[in-house]
XYZ file of C-alpha atoms in Angstrom:
699
model
C 0.000 0.000 0.000
C 2.830 2.385 0.868
C 4.370 1.792 -2.573
C 1.028 2.746 -4.104
C 0.911 5.925 -2.018
C 4.458 6.842 -3.031
C 3.584 6.263 -6.700
C 0.477 8.437 -6.344
C 2.511 11.145 -4.674
C 5.100 11.105 -7.466
C 2.368 11.346 -10.094
C 0.681 14.190 -8.266
C 4.054 15.948 -8.012
C 4.445 15.706 -11.795
C 0.981 17.175 -12.231
C 1.980 20.103 -10.035
C 5.109 20.745 -12.098
C 3.592 20.411 -15.551
C 0.070 21.656 -14.936
C -1.370 24.412 -12.845
C -4.620 23.000 -11.528
C -5.394 19.787 -9.651
C -9.115 19.238 -9.377
C -9.402 15.563 -8.439
C -8.373 13.578 -5.354
C -7.126 16.708 -3.580
C -7.642 15.154 -0.196
C -5.771 12.010 -1.270
C -2.836 14.231 -2.193
C -2.902 16.014 1.177
C -3.183 12.783 3.138
C -0.485 11.048 1.071
C 1.889 13.988 1.529
C 1.395 13.851 5.285
C 2.128 10.116 5.277
C 5.191 10.666 3.098
C 6.541 13.346 5.418
C 5.978 11.071 8.413
C 7.859 8.258 6.662
C 10.771 10.596 5.958
C 10.777 11.790 9.565
C 11.121 8.211 10.758
C 14.071 7.768 8.420
C 15.598 11.117 9.406
C 15.260 12.446 5.861
C 13.664 15.805 6.676
C 13.639 18.282 9.534
C 10.851 17.766 12.082
C 8.202 20.445 11.573
C 6.996 20.837 15.143
C 5.909 24.425 14.613
C 8.134 25.458 17.536
C 11.758 24.731 16.576
C 13.763 27.710 15.372
C 17.186 29.174 14.725
C 17.398 32.891 15.550
C 13.659 33.311 14.788
C 10.618 33.514 17.092
C 6.866 33.079 16.455
C 4.580 36.142 16.878
C 1.108 35.455 15.430
C -0.811 34.290 12.344
C -3.851 34.609 10.077
C -3.967 30.909 9.391
C -7.083 29.989 7.435
C -7.169 27.392 4.662
C -9.170 24.343 3.614
C -11.571 22.569 5.962
C -10.996 19.124 7.490
C -12.984 19.158 10.736
C -16.340 20.358 12.032
C -18.319 20.164 15.273
C -21.245 22.009 16.829
C -22.523 23.635 19.980
C -26.110 22.410 19.693
C -27.313 24.557 22.593
C -26.127 27.888 21.183
C -26.647 26.942 17.509
C -22.989 27.468 16.755
C -20.715 25.585 14.361
C -16.943 25.300 14.768
C -15.306 24.884 11.353
C -11.645 23.926 11.231
C -10.010 25.685 8.287
C -6.282 25.443 7.736
C -4.529 26.535 10.914
C -7.584 28.087 12.528
C -11.245 27.697 13.407
C -14.196 29.764 12.219
C -17.011 30.185 14.734
C -20.306 30.390 12.818
C -23.822 31.214 13.931
C -26.012 28.575 12.264
C -29.323 29.445 13.922
C -30.455 30.231 10.377
C -29.151 27.176 8.536
C -29.631 28.816 5.166
C -27.343 31.695 6.104
C -24.376 30.837 8.369
C -22.831 34.009 9.797
C -19.253 34.345 11.012
C -19.140 35.215 14.707
C -15.367 35.091 15.087
C -12.150 34.036 13.396
C -10.202 34.441 16.620
C -8.996 30.843 16.999
C -5.531 30.669 15.464
C -3.691 27.395 16.018
C -0.033 26.480 15.658
C -0.748 23.660 13.215
C -3.365 22.425 10.750
C -6.755 21.654 12.311
C -7.530 17.977 11.699
C -9.738 17.149 14.660
C -12.257 18.961 16.885
C -14.117 18.016 20.039
C -16.504 20.390 21.795
C -17.537 19.994 25.447
C -20.764 21.955 25.992
C -20.627 21.511 29.780
C -17.415 23.538 30.025
C -17.788 25.439 26.718
C -14.300 24.369 25.725
C -13.075 23.391 22.290
C -10.348 20.750 22.001
C -8.317 20.922 18.804
C -6.046 18.292 17.251
C -3.705 20.759 15.561
C -1.383 18.398 13.710
C 2.193 19.693 14.358
C 0.839 21.937 17.122
C -0.430 19.013 19.219
C -3.524 19.444 21.397
C -4.889 22.942 21.991
C -7.644 23.861 24.459
C -9.773 26.974 23.904
C -12.395 28.636 26.060
C -15.286 29.559 23.743
C -17.743 30.729 26.400
C -17.398 34.167 24.796
C -17.888 33.357 21.127
C -16.665 36.727 19.888
C -13.470 36.523 21.904
C -12.251 32.914 22.233
C -9.371 32.436 24.660
C -6.573 29.897 24.343
C -6.248 28.165 27.714
C -3.354 25.800 27.092
C -1.716 23.250 24.839
C 0.195 19.999 24.969
C 2.797 19.443 22.257
C 2.384 15.806 21.283
C 5.405 14.070 19.702
C 3.787 13.286 16.344
C 0.937 14.716 14.265
C -2.253 15.236 16.279
C -5.085 14.439 13.846
C -7.973 13.275 16.035
C -9.276 14.022 19.539
C -11.969 12.748 21.900
C -12.627 13.970 25.455
C -13.985 11.848 28.286
C -13.935 12.962 31.907
C -10.642 14.607 32.823
C -8.759 13.247 29.833
C -8.280 14.057 26.176
C -7.495 11.086 23.946
C -5.445 12.151 20.938
C -4.834 10.170 17.750
C -1.259 11.302 17.218
C -0.268 9.402 14.084
C 2.265 7.316 16.000
C -0.368 6.110 18.453
C -2.788 7.123 21.187
C -1.747 9.892 23.584
C -3.714 10.420 26.810
C -3.604 13.943 28.219
C -4.805 15.078 31.630
C -6.979 18.170 31.073
C -8.189 18.640 34.665
C -6.262 21.915 34.571
C -6.833 23.137 30.998
C -4.093 25.764 31.337
C -1.456 23.062 31.780
C -2.628 19.896 29.998
C -0.169 17.098 30.702
C 0.547 13.858 28.869
C 0.061 10.952 31.280
C -0.026 7.861 29.093
C 0.309 6.521 25.599
C -0.059 3.404 23.534
C 2.000 3.101 20.353
C -0.247 1.498 17.773
C 1.385 -0.435 14.912
C 0.040 1.925 12.236
C -0.685 5.650 12.061
C -3.460 6.600 14.442
C -5.867 8.779 12.461
C -9.098 8.780 14.471
C -10.231 8.014 18.021
C -13.488 7.434 19.905
C -13.833 6.621 23.609
C -16.666 4.571 25.070
C -16.603 3.283 28.631
C -13.163 1.941 29.510
C -11.997 1.626 25.922
C -10.489 3.856 23.268
C -11.195 2.790 19.698
C -8.464 3.909 17.315
C -8.662 4.022 13.509
C -5.102 2.903 12.835
C -4.522 3.313 9.124
C -3.391 0.074 7.463
C -3.824 -1.793 10.747
C -7.569 -1.262 11.012
C -9.378 -0.832 14.312
C -7.330 -1.053 17.521
C -9.078 -1.362 20.890
C -7.212 0.006 23.909
C -8.149 -0.384 27.555
C -7.892 3.077 29.154
C -9.360 2.266 32.575
C -5.955 3.321 33.897
C -5.030 6.309 31.706
C -1.375 6.119 32.730
C -0.969 2.604 31.386
C -3.293 2.113 28.411
C -3.128 -1.408 27.048
C -4.054 -2.812 23.660
C -6.608 -5.590 24.140
C -7.970 -6.343 20.702
C -8.032 -5.378 17.058
C -9.776 -5.946 13.775
C -7.743 -5.465 10.608
C -10.086 -3.807 8.121
C -9.356 -4.456 4.428
C -8.343 -0.881 3.653
C -7.049 2.136 5.567
C -9.022 2.963 8.718
C -9.184 6.746 9.070
C -12.355 7.425 11.067
C -14.288 5.680 13.837
C -17.555 6.142 15.743
C -18.860 3.815 18.449
C -22.548 3.307 19.171
C -23.803 0.548 21.466
C -22.002 -2.694 20.719
C -20.691 -1.582 17.345
C -17.734 0.365 16.023
C -18.389 2.052 12.691
C -15.152 2.508 10.762
C -14.566 4.776 7.748
C -12.186 2.550 5.797
C -10.974 4.790 2.966
C -11.138 2.620 -0.208
C -13.589 0.147 1.344
C -16.301 2.421 2.731
C -18.142 1.757 5.982
C -17.177 -1.296 8.047
C -19.332 -2.350 11.001
C -17.558 -4.251 13.763
C -19.095 -5.902 16.802
C -17.070 -4.834 19.849
C -19.260 -6.322 22.595
C -16.192 -8.411 23.414
C -13.312 -5.924 22.982
C -10.715 -8.679 22.921
C -12.227 -10.369 19.877
C -13.981 -7.794 17.687
C -15.700 -9.270 14.648
C -16.944 -7.818 11.401
C -20.703 -8.032 10.974
C -21.469 -5.868 7.956
C -20.129 -3.363 5.486
C -21.169 -0.909 2.816
C -18.662 0.118 0.163
C -19.206 3.808 -0.574
C -18.420 4.857 -4.160
C -15.442 7.046 -3.241
C -13.023 7.390 -0.353
C -14.609 7.123 3.110
C -12.875 9.493 5.510
C -15.135 10.124 8.495
C -18.335 8.685 9.981
C -20.966 9.964 12.402
C -23.823 7.835 13.762
C -27.191 9.238 14.775
C -30.203 7.029 15.395
C -30.563 4.362 12.738
C -28.241 6.080 10.245
C -24.506 6.338 9.664
C -23.420 9.520 7.894
C -20.216 9.005 5.934
C -18.025 11.804 4.579
C -16.946 10.406 1.212
C -14.183 12.546 -0.297
C -15.188 12.014 -3.927
C -18.960 11.640 -3.507
C -19.970 13.905 -0.630
C -22.307 12.858 2.174
C -23.567 9.270 2.096
C -26.451 8.216 4.365
C -26.554 4.536 5.307
C -29.310 2.720 7.161
C -27.663 0.644 9.920
C -30.817 -0.513 11.730
C -29.684 -4.003 10.777
C -25.876 -3.833 11.171
C -25.430 -7.023 9.173
C -26.952 -5.503 6.041
C -26.284 -1.751 5.962
C -28.089 -0.088 3.069
C -27.584 3.230 1.321
C -30.737 5.349 1.512
C -29.604 8.737 0.259
C -26.691 10.991 -0.567
C -25.724 14.557 -1.360
C -22.677 15.169 -3.572
C -20.999 18.231 -2.076
C -19.014 20.543 -4.392
C -15.673 20.077 -2.622
C -14.218 17.025 -0.920
C -16.259 15.823 2.048
C -13.684 15.082 4.754
C -15.550 15.635 8.019
C -19.145 15.365 9.261
C -21.183 16.232 12.355
C -24.929 15.627 12.755
C -27.252 17.743 14.886
C -31.027 17.468 14.751
C -32.208 17.664 11.165
C -28.896 18.809 9.725
C -25.559 17.322 8.737
C -22.620 19.719 8.840
C -19.943 18.722 6.346
C -16.346 19.977 6.314
C -15.989 20.092 2.549
C -12.259 20.729 2.002
C -11.950 23.611 -0.493
C -15.682 24.421 -0.261
C -15.716 25.110 3.467
C -18.884 24.260 5.381
C -21.920 22.690 3.711
C -25.147 22.380 5.694
C -27.416 19.573 4.513
C -31.012 18.996 5.537
C -31.350 15.294 6.426
C -34.904 15.363 7.767
C -35.753 13.016 4.936
C -32.632 10.810 4.683
C -33.661 9.582 1.241
C -33.483 13.065 -0.269
C -30.902 15.172 1.606
C -30.708 18.745 0.324
C -28.163 21.521 0.728
C -29.633 24.476 2.606
C -26.639 26.667 3.427
C -22.879 27.020 3.223
C -19.957 29.085 4.415
C -17.098 29.419 1.949
C -13.530 29.712 3.161
C -10.321 31.072 1.673
C -7.880 28.762 -0.066
C -4.096 28.528 0.074
C -1.875 31.489 1.002
C 0.906 31.582 -1.592
C 2.144 35.181 -1.468
C 1.981 38.090 0.963
C 2.822 41.800 1.028
C 2.450 44.217 3.935
C 1.659 47.911 3.522
C 0.587 50.101 6.404
C -2.011 48.300 8.504
C -2.822 45.721 5.835
C -1.402 42.425 4.622
C -2.257 41.571 1.011
C -2.444 37.800 0.557
C -2.316 36.022 -2.819
C -4.709 33.198 -2.007
C -4.395 30.548 -4.703
C -7.685 30.196 -6.554
C -9.566 32.435 -4.112
C -8.381 35.915 -4.964
C -6.385 38.670 -3.354
C -7.270 38.770 0.360
C -6.768 42.020 2.285
C -6.072 41.462 6.002
C -6.046 44.105 8.749
C -2.859 43.499 10.772
C -2.980 46.573 13.018
C -2.813 44.004 15.826
C -0.235 41.468 14.540
C -1.323 38.899 17.124
C -4.908 38.915 15.799
C -5.122 39.623 12.021
C -8.606 39.993 10.466
C -9.798 39.908 6.827
C -11.508 43.044 5.437
C -12.013 42.346 1.693
C -10.843 40.407 -1.383
C -10.587 40.738 -5.170
C -10.714 37.741 -7.510
C -8.522 37.485 -10.629
C -8.801 34.916 -13.465
C -5.737 32.796 -12.629
C -4.094 31.222 -9.594
C -2.837 33.955 -7.293
C 0.727 33.171 -6.180
C 2.521 36.473 -5.531
C 1.683 40.081 -4.737
C 3.470 43.435 -4.451
C 1.971 46.754 -3.401
C 3.238 50.092 -4.707
C 1.411 53.378 -4.261
C -2.273 52.673 -4.917
C -1.761 49.426 -6.820
C -1.379 45.756 -5.957
C 0.582 43.808 -8.569
C -0.501 40.165 -8.552
C 1.465 37.275 -10.069
C -1.575 35.398 -11.336
C -0.280 32.085 -12.613
C -1.213 31.406 -16.231
C -2.845 34.844 -16.408
C 0.466 36.637 -15.928
C 0.715 39.974 -14.140
C -2.544 41.581 -12.928
C -2.666 45.157 -11.655
C -5.319 46.044 -9.039
C -6.285 49.477 -7.727
C -6.328 49.285 -3.898
C -6.693 52.977 -3.104
C -9.726 51.818 -1.120
C -8.641 48.547 0.581
C -12.264 47.610 1.179
C -13.063 47.782 -2.559
C -10.122 46.611 -4.787
C -10.523 46.793 -8.613
C -8.404 45.401 -11.487
C -7.118 48.025 -14.003
C -4.557 46.252 -16.241
C -2.522 43.095 -16.974
C 0.407 41.585 -18.915
C 0.288 37.924 -19.969
C 3.821 36.570 -19.377
C 5.049 33.557 -21.428
C 5.121 31.187 -18.426
C 3.261 30.952 -15.135
C 3.693 34.046 -12.970
C 4.437 33.125 -9.346
C 6.255 36.130 -7.900
C 6.438 39.873 -8.494
C 8.431 42.886 -7.281
C 7.989 46.501 -8.320
C 10.749 49.115 -8.341
C 10.421 52.441 -10.112
C 8.945 51.908 -13.562
C 9.513 48.149 -13.648
C 7.743 45.048 -12.385
C 10.046 42.049 -11.975
C 8.102 38.814 -12.429
C 9.248 35.309 -11.409
C 7.719 33.404 -14.316
C 8.447 29.783 -13.328
C 9.860 27.938 -16.405
C 10.672 31.255 -18.093
C 12.798 32.766 -15.321
C 12.852 36.464 -14.465
C 10.765 38.789 -16.667
C 11.179 42.560 -16.499
C 8.048 44.572 -17.380
C 7.671 48.320 -17.868
C 4.634 49.496 -15.851
C 4.914 53.234 -16.477
C 1.325 52.994 -17.685
C -0.391 50.477 -15.340
C -3.170 49.984 -17.850
C -0.698 48.917 -20.580
C 2.424 47.119 -19.220
C 5.145 45.865 -21.655
C 8.173 43.531 -21.323
C 11.736 44.934 -21.738
C 14.106 42.111 -20.658
C 14.498 38.669 -19.018
C 16.935 36.177 -17.431
C 16.226 32.437 -17.610
C 17.203 30.966 -14.210
C 18.406 27.310 -14.032
C 15.359 26.073 -12.099
C 11.800 27.325 -11.763
C 11.521 31.001 -10.781
C 8.852 31.333 -8.072
C 9.716 34.495 -6.169
C 11.663 37.724 -6.678
C 12.882 40.729 -4.697
C 14.838 43.702 -6.039
C 17.267 45.834 -4.026
C 19.710 48.272 -5.583
C 21.283 46.676 -8.632
C 20.301 43.110 -7.742
C 17.265 40.892 -8.211
C 17.035 38.025 -5.692
C 15.130 35.094 -7.206
C 13.664 32.128 -5.297
C 14.414 29.461 -7.875
C 12.730 26.199 -6.810
C 15.398 23.586 -7.681
C 18.417 25.851 -7.252
C 17.634 27.985 -4.184
C 18.383 31.710 -4.017
C 19.773 33.229 -7.220
C 21.267 36.730 -7.232
C 21.040 38.590 -10.556
C 22.605 41.920 -11.546
C 19.848 44.073 -13.125
C 21.730 47.371 -13.362
C 20.828 47.158 -17.049
C 17.229 45.802 -17.086
C 17.584 44.755 -20.731
C 20.568 42.413 -20.041
C 20.400 40.914 -16.485
C 23.293 38.605 -15.406
C 23.810 36.080 -12.562
C 26.401 36.924 -9.842
C 25.828 34.451 -6.953
C 23.541 31.835 -5.360
C 22.728 29.832 -2.205
C 21.142 26.396 -2.597
C 18.500 26.110 0.143
C 17.699 22.658 1.647
C 14.246 22.394 0.062
C 12.487 24.205 -2.785
C 12.755 28.013 -2.711
C 9.358 29.575 -3.409
C 9.483 33.186 -2.183
C 12.061 35.793 -1.165
C 12.303 39.165 0.575
C 15.430 41.234 1.233
C 15.870 43.504 4.249
C 19.226 44.978 5.209
C 21.895 42.328 4.763
C 19.433 39.431 4.916
C 17.432 37.556 2.302
C 14.384 35.795 3.777
C 13.533 32.726 1.691
C 10.232 30.827 1.858
C 11.662 27.338 1.411
C 8.482 25.224 1.169
C 8.667 22.244 3.590
C 11.719 23.690 5.384
C 9.902 26.910 6.230
C 11.636 30.249 6.567
C 15.356 30.488 5.823
C 17.402 33.632 6.565
C 20.473 34.148 4.385
C 23.219 36.744 4.873
C 23.767 38.485 1.516
C 26.215 41.169 2.661
C 28.495 39.642 0.028
C 26.153 38.902 -2.935
C 28.707 36.584 -4.541
C 28.822 34.226 -1.507
C 25.564 34.257 0.515
C 25.386 32.117 3.702
C 22.513 30.754 5.828
C 22.178 32.242 9.349
C 18.627 31.540 10.549
C 15.529 29.394 10.063
C 12.057 28.520 11.332
C 10.234 25.330 10.389
C 6.748 26.662 9.688
C 3.695 24.406 10.230
C 2.572 24.447 6.591
C 4.553 24.927 3.377
C 6.284 28.306 3.111
C 5.535 29.772 -0.336
C 5.929 33.527 0.131
C 7.445 36.002 2.585
C 7.311 39.716 3.406
C 9.456 41.525 5.973
C 8.603 44.678 7.925
C 11.154 45.739 10.522
C 12.083 42.627 12.483
C 8.831 40.836 11.524
C 8.632 38.274 8.741
C 5.159 37.458 7.357
C 5.192 34.009 5.744
C 2.512 32.824 3.296
C 2.366 29.273 4.648
C 0.018 27.600 2.140
C -2.649 25.673 4.072
C -1.716 27.386 7.355
C -2.326 30.937 6.098
C 0.006 33.755 7.110
C 2.493 33.072 9.915
C 4.262 35.992 11.597
C 7.825 35.609 12.933
C 10.571 37.804 14.311
C 14.216 37.750 13.232
C 16.234 37.798 16.461
C 19.321 38.881 14.500
C 17.719 41.924 12.850
C 19.435 45.267 13.288
C 16.547 46.508 15.439
C 17.296 43.938 18.167
C 19.202 45.096 21.211
C 20.872 43.398 24.155
C 17.935 44.130 26.460
C 15.550 42.241 24.162
C 17.657 39.105 23.840
C 19.157 39.008 27.318
C 18.419 35.594 28.778
C 16.551 34.441 25.655
C 17.126 31.050 24.088
C 17.537 30.653 20.327
C 16.761 27.041 19.411
C 17.578 24.666 16.593
C 16.893 20.951 16.230
C 20.273 19.915 17.672
C 21.586 22.955 19.567
C 20.512 26.195 21.138
C 22.106 29.524 22.028
C 21.516 31.355 25.284
C 22.444 35.035 25.535
C 23.552 36.574 28.831
C 25.133 39.856 29.896
C 28.791 38.876 29.630
C 28.695 35.611 27.745
C 26.973 33.489 25.134
C 26.307 29.842 25.973
C 26.003 27.200 23.264
C 24.279 23.934 24.182
C 24.561 20.861 21.964
C 22.251 17.861 22.222
C 23.693 14.544 21.048
C 21.738 11.277 20.873
C 25.040 9.395 21.382
C 28.699 10.125 21.956
C 29.809 12.311 19.038
C 32.738 14.211 17.592
C 32.339 18.002 17.814
C 34.436 20.509 15.908
C 33.501 24.159 16.226
C 35.082 27.482 15.231
C 34.072 31.152 15.303
C 34.339 33.355 12.178
C 33.917 37.056 11.467
C 31.608 38.474 8.763
C 34.337 38.236 6.112
C 34.569 34.479 6.661
C 37.929 34.675 8.474
C 38.357 31.984 11.134
C 39.116 33.632 14.476
C 39.360 30.746 16.922
C 38.794 27.031 17.437
C 36.089 26.799 20.085
C 36.175 23.029 20.534
C 37.593 19.916 18.949
C 36.986 16.497 20.464
C 34.309 14.144 21.756
C 31.112 15.096 23.576
C 28.967 12.706 25.573
C 25.354 11.718 24.951
C 22.991 14.449 26.170
C 23.629 18.181 26.392
C 27.095 19.741 26.350
C 27.815 23.420 26.927
C 30.360 25.816 25.425
C 30.802 29.407 26.550
C 31.880 32.410 24.482
C 33.213 35.318 26.519
C 31.911 38.524 24.923
C 34.954 40.415 26.208
C 37.150 38.495 23.747
C 35.380 39.990 20.721
C 34.335 43.388 19.397
C 30.663 44.311 19.036
C 29.227 42.826 15.854
C 27.988 39.713 14.079
C 29.904 36.422 14.125
C 29.357 32.948 12.762
C 29.710 29.620 14.562
C 30.496 26.806 12.146
C 31.460 23.180 12.422
C 30.079 19.675 12.740
C 28.612 17.465 15.436
C 28.903 13.935 14.130
C 27.232 14.102 10.718
C 25.272 17.251 11.585
C 26.512 20.505 10.059
C 26.367 23.557 12.339
C 26.187 27.043 10.837
C 24.652 29.832 12.886
C 25.114 33.508 13.597
C 25.637 35.081 17.023
C 25.271 38.747 17.875
C 27.700 40.315 20.347
C 26.588 43.593 21.896
C 28.287 45.369 24.795
């Protein structure tokens, strides 16, 4: 099965490269990518994307909304909680035909894959993928308050709450978290299932886990500190969702639809019936005599389970997106419909379900530009989104403008937003009134426009297969091309400063191009980033690169012919675009919206701000103090460490250490009195791990 998934992922990757739009099996692609990343993590092939690790960068806030995977309701207050990307919309659904947004104040640190609402405490429990479990107080719907979180070790994708415990399907198994004090939820027990735990339901003393290729796993949780596997039933496909009612577990089994398993004896569960839905079964909810299955390709399927041995389809509603989550309340089914947001379906007559209302959501953030109090987000197929960021910890959308192509990059100059619009080239939008943007002109580039920068009379467009295109925009209603440079990879992002254009060039990282003569640009230097460079912004002596799965990379370009990496932050989504204002970096993080970070090495940082702070990486961290800088190195086994300090010119000043270090943390100290005020680089190796970081010495 894994070979099949890898093949599918490769094919989907080719579609992305050679074609602009993927309409089918979008959820399969997302799910397969997540599995692929997890596989690579286990093999040590990619950096862990915990959403918290960093090198000289700190998290500030986000506007995180993307496609919908999870939904649940407060049936007492007629409120729906819709997980969308890295956040949750709170919707008033008292009028089912017209859902109204109450708040978009829930911003999570990872993608929302699972929701559980407790109406007795008015708390929302969120399985936030890389961000672990988050607990929110939603007693005040207009002002939700984050109470606490527990950073689970894997990917939190499902959650169920019973008593004082939250049971989290964490991809590598079941995690049990004590939530008696919601401000400090604490992991107390776990059970590593053989597959990837994707869904969980708790009934009595047992947790029922949908465990991917290993079917249904039944875990005794009577003692939450020592959960024990007691039984299992290996479904024929991939178990991704589970609901327990009475003596039966209803499993959404991906390729094989609904499976009904008798769990009256948890040690020997047995299959009693099944119904193969036409598409991919992802989630299931049981109410009364019916099972409601979210079928990615074929929407909501309603199955009569009054006789569990012969379940029968009685009705369906084919939603416009990809049905990936479902919650039933009264006469309505609430479907999380992937790229179509929330769909509300009247199920009063199960044989003829009908759509009565919907709430559409934004798509994927691929580019971002900040001007004044607004962030302008190029949002894939869903237009230019204009976000009020006057409070950077709580951004809010104010308007949007749709263009004909796939929005991937945006630049704002004077009263215009210049949008790199995929196959539709460069689009120019009047934003003199941010609440009412209007298109005024365009230029159809030869390739697929992904990035744009404007300086003076020219727009510099990263045109994917056709490199850097330089367009005269003296007349915004009639732009014309004057020059180009064909980069070695795929040009996705561009920034211009002085005589140089900095191009994020997918397969070949950051490319630096001399554009002193716009008609004949020439390459002068490059830095090959670890993943695929998608966006770039230059501020001072730093280039900030959106490096897809490796997040934000900060590169010192003080010498354009030999740029070097000095900082990073592994964002929760896929970093596709970046904008910098002061010490803040705004990252367009695909399905996790806009993430806001701070560069701890920026020129605006002073000793008072970093005193006592810790700058973390995956294998080491730096602690600043008044008179010294402490470097801590974490080794999983005894390792060789070689470390030296260099000045900005690359001159080696001193060997800091050469020899063995023991398993665990080792500490090195740099005395600030030995060096002048300025920026320095620490370089070397710990075992097979390369170390390259910048330190700032201020006196």
